[in-house]
Amino acid sequence: DAKTTQPTSMDCAEGRAANLPCNHSTISGNEYVYWYRQIHSQGPQYIIHGLKNNETNEMASLIITEDRKSSTLILPHATLRDTAVYYCIAVREPGSARQLTFGSGTQLTVLP
Amino acid sequence: DTGVSQDPRHKITKRGQNVTFRCDPISEHNRLYWYRQTLGQGPEFLTYFQNEAQLEKSRLLSDRFSAERPKGSFSTLEIQRTEQGDSAMYLCASRPPFRQLNEKLFFGSGTQLSVL
């Protein structure tokens, strides 16, 4: 699976959009981009995933560049409860038994 | 609450003791994973079960570690002769049978192990 690179930490004002970048310049054509987040003292929580097209669900939006070398997770109206570590993961063969490889993620702090 | 339960939430033990953790996945989930997480790092894969069969093990899973899922439902992770380096959060995750191309795992809240 391709390596992903994320900033170590970011701050965001409450109520504003939080834009979390992820670089995956070596991603291959059949690798998906998955995002999980981990709130303190809890296990990781799935947010969203995508392959080529932009995706949106009730939690967030995922914007993937046309060359697929980077992506951005957007939390449209961040709240204090969105403070967490956000992990961007490249996954080959979704649905297979392959384990997820987490990096160190981005610590997002939403400020009041 | 994801529906994945782990017990205990916290465990403090002395070096050299054995410890056992339990994970109860979501009932219809036939796939179960164990991960370990140390402070400031992302979770690291330890092992994977499909039903009762242990199909994959990480090199992190030394001989002192053993995992079981005897009836394809709950799972246990045992660490023998604990060492201080075993101090970590141990996370369990599950996912349903193969139905769609999705790597959506449901994680429990973990067991925090402290080895003194």
PDB file of C-alpha atoms in Angstrom:
ATOM      1  CA  ASP A   1       0.000   0.000   0.000  1.00  0.00           C
ATOM      2  CA  ALA A   2       1.187   3.498  -0.818  1.00  0.00           C
ATOM      3  CA  LYS A   3       2.750   5.646   1.892  1.00  0.00           C
ATOM      4  CA  THR A   4       0.762   8.695   2.973  1.00  0.00           C
ATOM      5  CA  THR A   5       2.088  11.933   4.461  1.00  0.00           C
ATOM      6  CA  GLN A   6       0.081  14.222   6.709  1.00  0.00           C
ATOM      7  CA  PRO A   7       0.886  17.295   8.780  1.00  0.00           C
ATOM      8  CA  THR A   8       1.503  16.493  12.408  1.00  0.00           C
ATOM      9  CA  SER A   9      -1.025  18.966  13.752  1.00  0.00           C
ATOM     10  CA  MET A  10      -3.569  21.596  12.744  1.00  0.00           C
ATOM     11  CA  ASP A  11      -5.895  24.018  14.487  1.00  0.00           C
ATOM     12  CA  CYS A  12      -9.324  25.099  13.359  1.00  0.00           C
ATOM     13  CA  ALA A  13     -11.833  27.569  14.777  1.00  0.00           C
ATOM     14  CA  GLU A  14     -15.144  26.145  15.889  1.00  0.00           C
ATOM     15  CA  GLY A  15     -17.799  26.546  13.207  1.00  0.00           C
ATOM     16  CA  ARG A  16     -15.286  26.939  10.421  1.00  0.00           C
ATOM     17  CA  ALA A  17     -14.360  24.331   7.843  1.00  0.00           C
ATOM     18  CA  ALA A  18     -11.449  22.085   8.713  1.00  0.00           C
ATOM     19  CA  ASN A  19      -9.380  21.069   5.692  1.00  0.00           C
ATOM     20  CA  LEU A  20      -6.996  18.201   6.373  1.00  0.00           C
ATOM     21  CA  PRO A  21      -4.493  17.443   3.616  1.00  0.00           C
ATOM     22  CA  CYS A  22      -2.924  14.118   2.771  1.00  0.00           C
ATOM     23  CA  ASN A  23      -0.174  13.420   0.285  1.00  0.00           C
ATOM     24  CA  HIS A  24      -0.071  10.012  -1.427  1.00  0.00           C
ATOM     25  CA  SER A  25       2.121  10.667  -4.430  1.00  0.00           C
ATOM     26  CA  THR A  26       2.950   6.994  -5.013  1.00  0.00           C
ATOM     27  CA  ILE A  27      -0.637   5.769  -4.931  1.00  0.00           C
ATOM     28  CA  SER A  28      -1.478   3.208  -7.578  1.00  0.00           C
ATOM     29  CA  GLY A  29      -4.571   3.132  -9.727  1.00  0.00           C
ATOM     30  CA  ASN A  30      -6.378   0.517  -7.671  1.00  0.00           C
ATOM     31  CA  GLU A  31      -5.666   2.004  -4.263  1.00  0.00           C
ATOM     32  CA  TYR A  32      -8.424   3.724  -2.369  1.00  0.00           C
ATOM     33  CA  VAL A  33      -7.962   6.601   0.071  1.00  0.00           C
ATOM     34  CA  TYR A  34      -9.554   5.968   3.468  1.00  0.00           C
ATOM     35  CA  TRP A  35      -9.920   8.357   6.368  1.00  0.00           C
ATOM     36  CA  TYR A  36     -10.355   7.372   9.992  1.00  0.00           C
ATOM     37  CA  ARG A  37     -10.266   9.498  13.099  1.00  0.00           C
ATOM     38  CA  GLN A  38      -9.477   8.695  16.707  1.00  0.00           C
ATOM     39  CA  ILE A  39     -10.878  10.723  19.534  1.00  0.00           C
ATOM     40  CA  HIS A  40      -8.871  10.566  22.748  1.00  0.00           C
ATOM     41  CA  SER A  41      -9.297   7.280  24.658  1.00  0.00           C
ATOM     42  CA  GLN A  42     -11.421   5.741  21.912  1.00  0.00           C
ATOM     43  CA  GLY A  43     -10.734   3.413  19.003  1.00  0.00           C
ATOM     44  CA  PRO A  44     -10.470   4.742  15.446  1.00  0.00           C
ATOM     45  CA  GLN A  45     -13.700   5.583  13.663  1.00  0.00           C
ATOM     46  CA  TYR A  46     -14.284   5.307   9.922  1.00  0.00           C
ATOM     47  CA  ILE A  47     -15.086   8.598   8.220  1.00  0.00           C
ATOM     48  CA  ILE A  48     -15.069   8.246   4.441  1.00  0.00           C
ATOM     49  CA  HIS A  49     -13.240   6.706   1.509  1.00  0.00           C
ATOM     50  CA  GLY A  50     -12.830   7.271  -2.209  1.00  0.00           C
ATOM     51  CA  LEU A  51     -11.005   6.171  -5.324  1.00  0.00           C
ATOM     52  CA  LYS A  52     -11.176   8.914  -7.949  1.00  0.00           C
ATOM     53  CA  ASN A  53     -14.299  10.946  -7.491  1.00  0.00           C
ATOM     54  CA  ASN A  54     -15.041  13.334  -4.710  1.00  0.00           C
ATOM     55  CA  GLU A  55     -17.188  11.826  -1.994  1.00  0.00           C
ATOM     56  CA  THR A  56     -19.509  13.240   0.629  1.00  0.00           C
ATOM     57  CA  ASN A  57     -21.336  11.688   3.525  1.00  0.00           C
ATOM     58  CA  GLU A  58     -22.935  12.886   6.719  1.00  0.00           C
ATOM     59  CA  MET A  59     -19.573  13.307   8.407  1.00  0.00           C
ATOM     60  CA  ALA A  60     -17.292  14.856   5.817  1.00  0.00           C
ATOM     61  CA  SER A  61     -16.293  15.433   2.223  1.00  0.00           C
ATOM     62  CA  LEU A  62     -13.298  13.933   0.483  1.00  0.00           C
ATOM     63  CA  ILE A  63     -11.655  15.777  -2.371  1.00  0.00           C
ATOM     64  CA  ILE A  64      -9.147  13.782  -4.421  1.00  0.00           C
ATOM     65  CA  THR A  65      -6.985  15.593  -6.955  1.00  0.00           C
ATOM     66  CA  GLU A  66      -7.244  14.566 -10.569  1.00  0.00           C
ATOM     67  CA  ASP A  67      -3.776  13.005 -10.530  1.00  0.00           C
ATOM     68  CA  ARG A  68      -4.724  11.255  -7.261  1.00  0.00           C
ATOM     69  CA  LYS A  69      -1.459  12.259  -5.623  1.00  0.00           C
ATOM     70  CA  SER A  70      -3.165  14.091  -2.808  1.00  0.00           C
ATOM     71  CA  SER A  71      -6.504  14.475  -1.111  1.00  0.00           C
ATOM     72  CA  THR A  72      -8.240  16.713   1.384  1.00  0.00           C
ATOM     73  CA  LEU A  73     -10.724  15.752   4.052  1.00  0.00           C
ATOM     74  CA  ILE A  74     -13.176  18.542   4.748  1.00  0.00           C
ATOM     75  CA  LEU A  75     -15.215  18.870   7.913  1.00  0.00           C
ATOM     76  CA  PRO A  76     -17.600  21.632   6.836  1.00  0.00           C
ATOM     77  CA  HIS A  77     -18.502  23.034  10.246  1.00  0.00           C
ATOM     78  CA  ALA A  78     -16.010  21.833  12.823  1.00  0.00           C
ATOM     79  CA  THR A  79     -17.155  21.411  16.410  1.00  0.00           C
ATOM     80  CA  LEU A  80     -15.175  20.823  19.580  1.00  0.00           C
ATOM     81  CA  ARG A  81     -16.111  17.132  19.335  1.00  0.00           C
ATOM     82  CA  ASP A  82     -14.161  16.916  16.081  1.00  0.00           C
ATOM     83  CA  THR A  83     -10.903  17.330  18.002  1.00  0.00           C
ATOM     84  CA  ALA A  84      -9.115  14.078  17.219  1.00  0.00           C
ATOM     85  CA  VAL A  85      -6.251  12.447  15.339  1.00  0.00           C
ATOM     86  CA  TYR A  86      -7.159  11.994  11.684  1.00  0.00           C
ATOM     87  CA  TYR A  87      -5.564   9.179   9.695  1.00  0.00           C
ATOM     88  CA  CYS A  88      -5.310   9.038   5.911  1.00  0.00           C
ATOM     89  CA  ILE A  89      -4.677   5.505   4.635  1.00  0.00           C
ATOM     90  CA  ALA A  90      -4.125   4.117   1.137  1.00  0.00           C
ATOM     91  CA  VAL A  91      -5.790   0.735   0.793  1.00  0.00           C
ATOM     92  CA  ARG A  92      -5.289  -1.736  -2.003  1.00  0.00           C
ATOM     93  CA  GLU A  93      -7.840  -4.446  -2.588  1.00  0.00           C
ATOM     94  CA  PRO A  94     -10.644  -3.164  -0.369  1.00  0.00           C
ATOM     95  CA  GLY A  95     -12.708  -6.048   0.839  1.00  0.00           C
ATOM     96  CA  SER A  96      -9.708  -8.318   1.159  1.00  0.00           C
ATOM     97  CA  ALA A  97      -8.295  -9.425   4.471  1.00  0.00           C
ATOM     98  CA  ARG A  98      -5.414  -6.983   4.274  1.00  0.00           C
ATOM     99  CA  GLN A  99      -4.924  -5.007   7.433  1.00  0.00           C
ATOM    100  CA  LEU A 100      -5.000  -1.227   7.523  1.00  0.00           C
ATOM    101  CA  THR A 101      -1.624   0.447   7.970  1.00  0.00           C
ATOM    102  CA  PHE A 102      -2.015   3.565  10.074  1.00  0.00           C
ATOM    103  CA  GLY A 103       0.574   6.329  10.099  1.00  0.00           C
ATOM    104  CA  SER A 104       0.880   8.944  12.834  1.00  0.00           C
ATOM    105  CA  GLY A 105      -2.006  11.043  11.509  1.00  0.00           C
ATOM    106  CA  THR A 106      -2.868  14.709  12.003  1.00  0.00           C
ATOM    107  CA  GLN A 107      -3.906  15.991  15.405  1.00  0.00           C
ATOM    108  CA  LEU A 108      -6.768  18.375  14.712  1.00  0.00           C
ATOM    109  CA  THR A 109      -7.618  20.737  17.536  1.00  0.00           C
ATOM    110  CA  VAL A 110     -10.853  22.674  17.199  1.00  0.00           C
ATOM    111  CA  LEU A 111     -10.622  25.896  19.165  1.00  0.00           C
ATOM    112  CA  PRO A 112     -13.614  27.634  20.759  1.00  0.00           C
TER     113      PRO A 112
ATOM    114  CA  ASP B   1     -20.523   3.011  20.913  1.00  0.00           C
ATOM    115  CA  THR B   2     -19.547   0.941  17.873  1.00  0.00           C
ATOM    116  CA  GLY B   3     -20.857  -2.326  19.276  1.00  0.00           C
ATOM    117  CA  VAL B   4     -17.389  -3.820  19.723  1.00  0.00           C
ATOM    118  CA  SER B   5     -16.707  -4.444  23.414  1.00  0.00           C
ATOM    119  CA  GLN B   6     -13.332  -4.868  25.038  1.00  0.00           C
ATOM    120  CA  ASP B   7     -12.606  -5.948  28.568  1.00  0.00           C
ATOM    121  CA  PRO B   8     -10.975  -4.758  30.713  1.00  0.00           C
ATOM    122  CA  ARG B   9     -10.606  -1.087  29.787  1.00  0.00           C
ATOM    123  CA  HIS B  10      -7.492  -0.777  31.909  1.00  0.00           C
ATOM    124  CA  LYS B  11      -5.020  -3.343  33.191  1.00  0.00           C
ATOM    125  CA  ILE B  12      -2.041  -2.739  35.437  1.00  0.00           C
ATOM    126  CA  THR B  13       0.313  -5.637  35.938  1.00  0.00           C
ATOM    127  CA  LYS B  14       3.790  -6.360  37.148  1.00  0.00           C
ATOM    128  CA  ARG B  15       6.538  -7.389  34.798  1.00  0.00           C
ATOM    129  CA  GLY B  16       6.580 -11.134  34.291  1.00  0.00           C
ATOM    130  CA  GLN B  17       2.870 -11.656  34.895  1.00  0.00           C
ATOM    131  CA  ASN B  18       0.459 -13.006  32.304  1.00  0.00           C
ATOM    132  CA  VAL B  19      -2.511 -10.968  31.127  1.00  0.00           C
ATOM    133  CA  THR B  20      -5.531 -11.776  28.989  1.00  0.00           C
ATOM    134  CA  PHE B  21      -7.818  -9.383  27.162  1.00  0.00           C
ATOM    135  CA  ARG B  22     -11.220 -10.123  25.697  1.00  0.00           C
ATOM    136  CA  CYS B  23     -12.958  -8.716  22.637  1.00  0.00           C
ATOM    137  CA  ASP B  24     -16.621  -9.173  21.749  1.00  0.00           C
ATOM    138  CA  PRO B  25     -17.187  -8.105  18.137  1.00  0.00           C
ATOM    139  CA  ILE B  26     -20.468  -7.109  16.555  1.00  0.00           C
ATOM    140  CA  SER B  27     -22.436 -10.347  16.380  1.00  0.00           C
ATOM    141  CA  GLU B  28     -22.691 -10.790  12.620  1.00  0.00           C
ATOM    142  CA  HIS B  29     -19.067  -9.809  11.987  1.00  0.00           C
ATOM    143  CA  ASN B  30     -16.964 -12.799  11.054  1.00  0.00           C
ATOM    144  CA  ARG B  31     -13.690 -10.915  10.721  1.00  0.00           C
ATOM    145  CA  LEU B  32     -11.787  -9.777  13.779  1.00  0.00           C
ATOM    146  CA  TYR B  33      -8.542  -7.838  14.134  1.00  0.00           C
ATOM    147  CA  TRP B  34      -6.174  -6.994  16.965  1.00  0.00           C
ATOM    148  CA  TYR B  35      -4.051  -3.850  16.876  1.00  0.00           C
ATOM    149  CA  ARG B  36      -1.588  -2.339  19.310  1.00  0.00           C
ATOM    150  CA  GLN B  37      -1.085   1.386  19.792  1.00  0.00           C
ATOM    151  CA  THR B  38       1.656   3.164  21.711  1.00  0.00           C
ATOM    152  CA  LEU B  39       1.584   6.796  22.731  1.00  0.00           C
ATOM    153  CA  GLY B  40       1.773   9.195  19.808  1.00  0.00           C
ATOM    154  CA  GLN B  41       1.664   6.457  17.180  1.00  0.00           C
ATOM    155  CA  GLY B  42      -1.065   5.066  15.009  1.00  0.00           C
ATOM    156  CA  PRO B  43      -2.408   1.570  15.627  1.00  0.00           C
ATOM    157  CA  GLU B  44      -0.190  -1.304  14.464  1.00  0.00           C
ATOM    158  CA  PHE B  45      -1.672  -4.537  13.168  1.00  0.00           C
ATOM    159  CA  LEU B  46      -1.116  -7.649  15.270  1.00  0.00           C
ATOM    160  CA  THR B  47      -3.357 -10.414  13.951  1.00  0.00           C
ATOM    161  CA  TYR B  48      -6.516 -11.221  12.001  1.00  0.00           C
ATOM    162  CA  PHE B  49      -9.223 -13.880  12.287  1.00  0.00           C
ATOM    163  CA  GLN B  50     -11.836 -14.967   9.824  1.00  0.00           C
ATOM    164  CA  ASN B  51     -14.361 -16.893  11.877  1.00  0.00           C
ATOM    165  CA  GLU B  52     -12.221 -19.090  14.163  1.00  0.00           C
ATOM    166  CA  ALA B  53      -9.233 -19.270  11.827  1.00  0.00           C
ATOM    167  CA  GLN B  54      -6.239 -17.049  12.506  1.00  0.00           C
ATOM    168  CA  LEU B  55      -5.212 -16.118   8.979  1.00  0.00           C
ATOM    169  CA  GLU B  56      -2.564 -13.487   9.454  1.00  0.00           C
ATOM    170  CA  LYS B  57      -0.038 -12.563  12.124  1.00  0.00           C
ATOM    171  CA  SER B  58       2.312  -9.615  12.299  1.00  0.00           C
ATOM    172  CA  ARG B  59       5.984  -9.943  13.158  1.00  0.00           C
ATOM    173  CA  LEU B  60       5.056  -7.830  16.177  1.00  0.00           C
ATOM    174  CA  LEU B  61       3.257 -10.839  17.591  1.00  0.00           C
ATOM    175  CA  SER B  62       6.118 -12.492  19.432  1.00  0.00           C
ATOM    176  CA  ASP B  63       5.995 -15.973  20.948  1.00  0.00           C
ATOM    177  CA  ARG B  64       4.757 -14.455  24.196  1.00  0.00           C
ATOM    178  CA  PHE B  65       1.569 -13.344  22.480  1.00  0.00           C
ATOM    179  CA  SER B  66      -1.265 -15.681  21.601  1.00  0.00           C
ATOM    180  CA  ALA B  67      -4.701 -14.917  20.252  1.00  0.00           C
ATOM    181  CA  GLU B  68      -7.697 -17.175  19.961  1.00  0.00           C
ATOM    182  CA  ARG B  69     -11.223 -17.055  18.652  1.00  0.00           C
ATOM    183  CA  PRO B  70     -12.481 -20.504  19.561  1.00  0.00           C
ATOM    184  CA  LYS B  71     -16.063 -20.351  18.315  1.00  0.00           C
ATOM    185  CA  GLY B  72     -15.734 -17.588  15.811  1.00  0.00           C
ATOM    186  CA  SER B  73     -17.361 -15.107  18.149  1.00  0.00           C
ATOM    187  CA  PHE B  74     -15.381 -13.462  20.963  1.00  0.00           C
ATOM    188  CA  SER B  75     -11.592 -13.389  20.908  1.00  0.00           C
ATOM    189  CA  THR B  76      -8.895 -13.333  23.560  1.00  0.00           C
ATOM    190  CA  LEU B  77      -5.383 -11.951  23.408  1.00  0.00           C
ATOM    191  CA  GLU B  78      -2.943 -13.290  25.983  1.00  0.00           C
ATOM    192  CA  ILE B  79       0.484 -11.906  26.763  1.00  0.00           C
ATOM    193  CA  GLN B  80       2.761 -14.162  28.779  1.00  0.00           C
ATOM    194  CA  ARG B  81       5.669 -12.930  30.884  1.00  0.00           C
ATOM    195  CA  THR B  82       4.820  -9.300  30.271  1.00  0.00           C
ATOM    196  CA  GLU B  83       7.584  -6.777  29.710  1.00  0.00           C
ATOM    197  CA  GLN B  84       7.526  -3.027  30.156  1.00  0.00           C
ATOM    198  CA  GLY B  85       7.643  -2.653  26.381  1.00  0.00           C
ATOM    199  CA  ASP B  86       4.260  -4.327  26.184  1.00  0.00           C
ATOM    200  CA  SER B  87       2.652  -1.268  27.740  1.00  0.00           C
ATOM    201  CA  ALA B  88       0.239  -0.006  25.113  1.00  0.00           C
ATOM    202  CA  MET B  89      -3.390   0.266  24.087  1.00  0.00           C
ATOM    203  CA  TYR B  90      -4.662  -2.994  22.611  1.00  0.00           C
ATOM    204  CA  LEU B  91      -7.463  -2.426  20.135  1.00  0.00           C
ATOM    205  CA  CYS B  92      -9.901  -4.908  18.691  1.00  0.00           C
ATOM    206  CA  ALA B  93     -11.830  -4.319  15.475  1.00  0.00           C
ATOM    207  CA  SER B  94     -14.373  -6.282  13.491  1.00  0.00           C
ATOM    208  CA  ARG B  95     -16.031  -6.151  10.116  1.00  0.00           C
ATOM    209  CA  PRO B  96     -18.865  -8.021   8.474  1.00  0.00           C
ATOM    210  CA  PRO B  97     -18.558 -10.865   5.962  1.00  0.00           C
ATOM    211  CA  PHE B  98     -17.448  -9.927   2.493  1.00  0.00           C
ATOM    212  CA  ARG B  99     -20.354  -8.173   0.855  1.00  0.00           C
ATOM    213  CA  GLN B 100     -18.887  -5.105  -0.685  1.00  0.00           C
ATOM    214  CA  LEU B 101     -15.529  -3.575  -1.391  1.00  0.00           C
ATOM    215  CA  ASN B 102     -15.120  -1.718   1.863  1.00  0.00           C
ATOM    216  CA  GLU B 103     -12.470  -1.607   4.533  1.00  0.00           C
ATOM    217  CA  LYS B 104     -14.755  -0.138   7.141  1.00  0.00           C
ATOM    218  CA  LEU B 105     -13.585  -1.517  10.456  1.00  0.00           C
ATOM    219  CA  PHE B 106     -15.486  -1.066  13.700  1.00  0.00           C
ATOM    220  CA  PHE B 107     -13.093  -0.564  16.595  1.00  0.00           C
ATOM    221  CA  GLY B 108     -13.614  -1.084  20.288  1.00  0.00           C
ATOM    222  CA  SER B 109     -12.372   1.434  22.841  1.00  0.00           C
ATOM    223  CA  GLY B 110      -9.343  -0.675  23.633  1.00  0.00           C
ATOM    224  CA  THR B 111      -7.614  -2.105  26.684  1.00  0.00           C
ATOM    225  CA  GLN B 112      -4.882   0.095  28.131  1.00  0.00           C
ATOM    226  CA  LEU B 113      -2.105  -2.094  29.523  1.00  0.00           C
ATOM    227  CA  SER B 114       0.482  -0.736  31.925  1.00  0.00           C
ATOM    228  CA  VAL B 115       3.365  -3.023  32.883  1.00  0.00           C
ATOM    229  CA  LEU B 116       5.212  -1.880  35.988  1.00  0.00           C
TER     230      LEU B 116
END
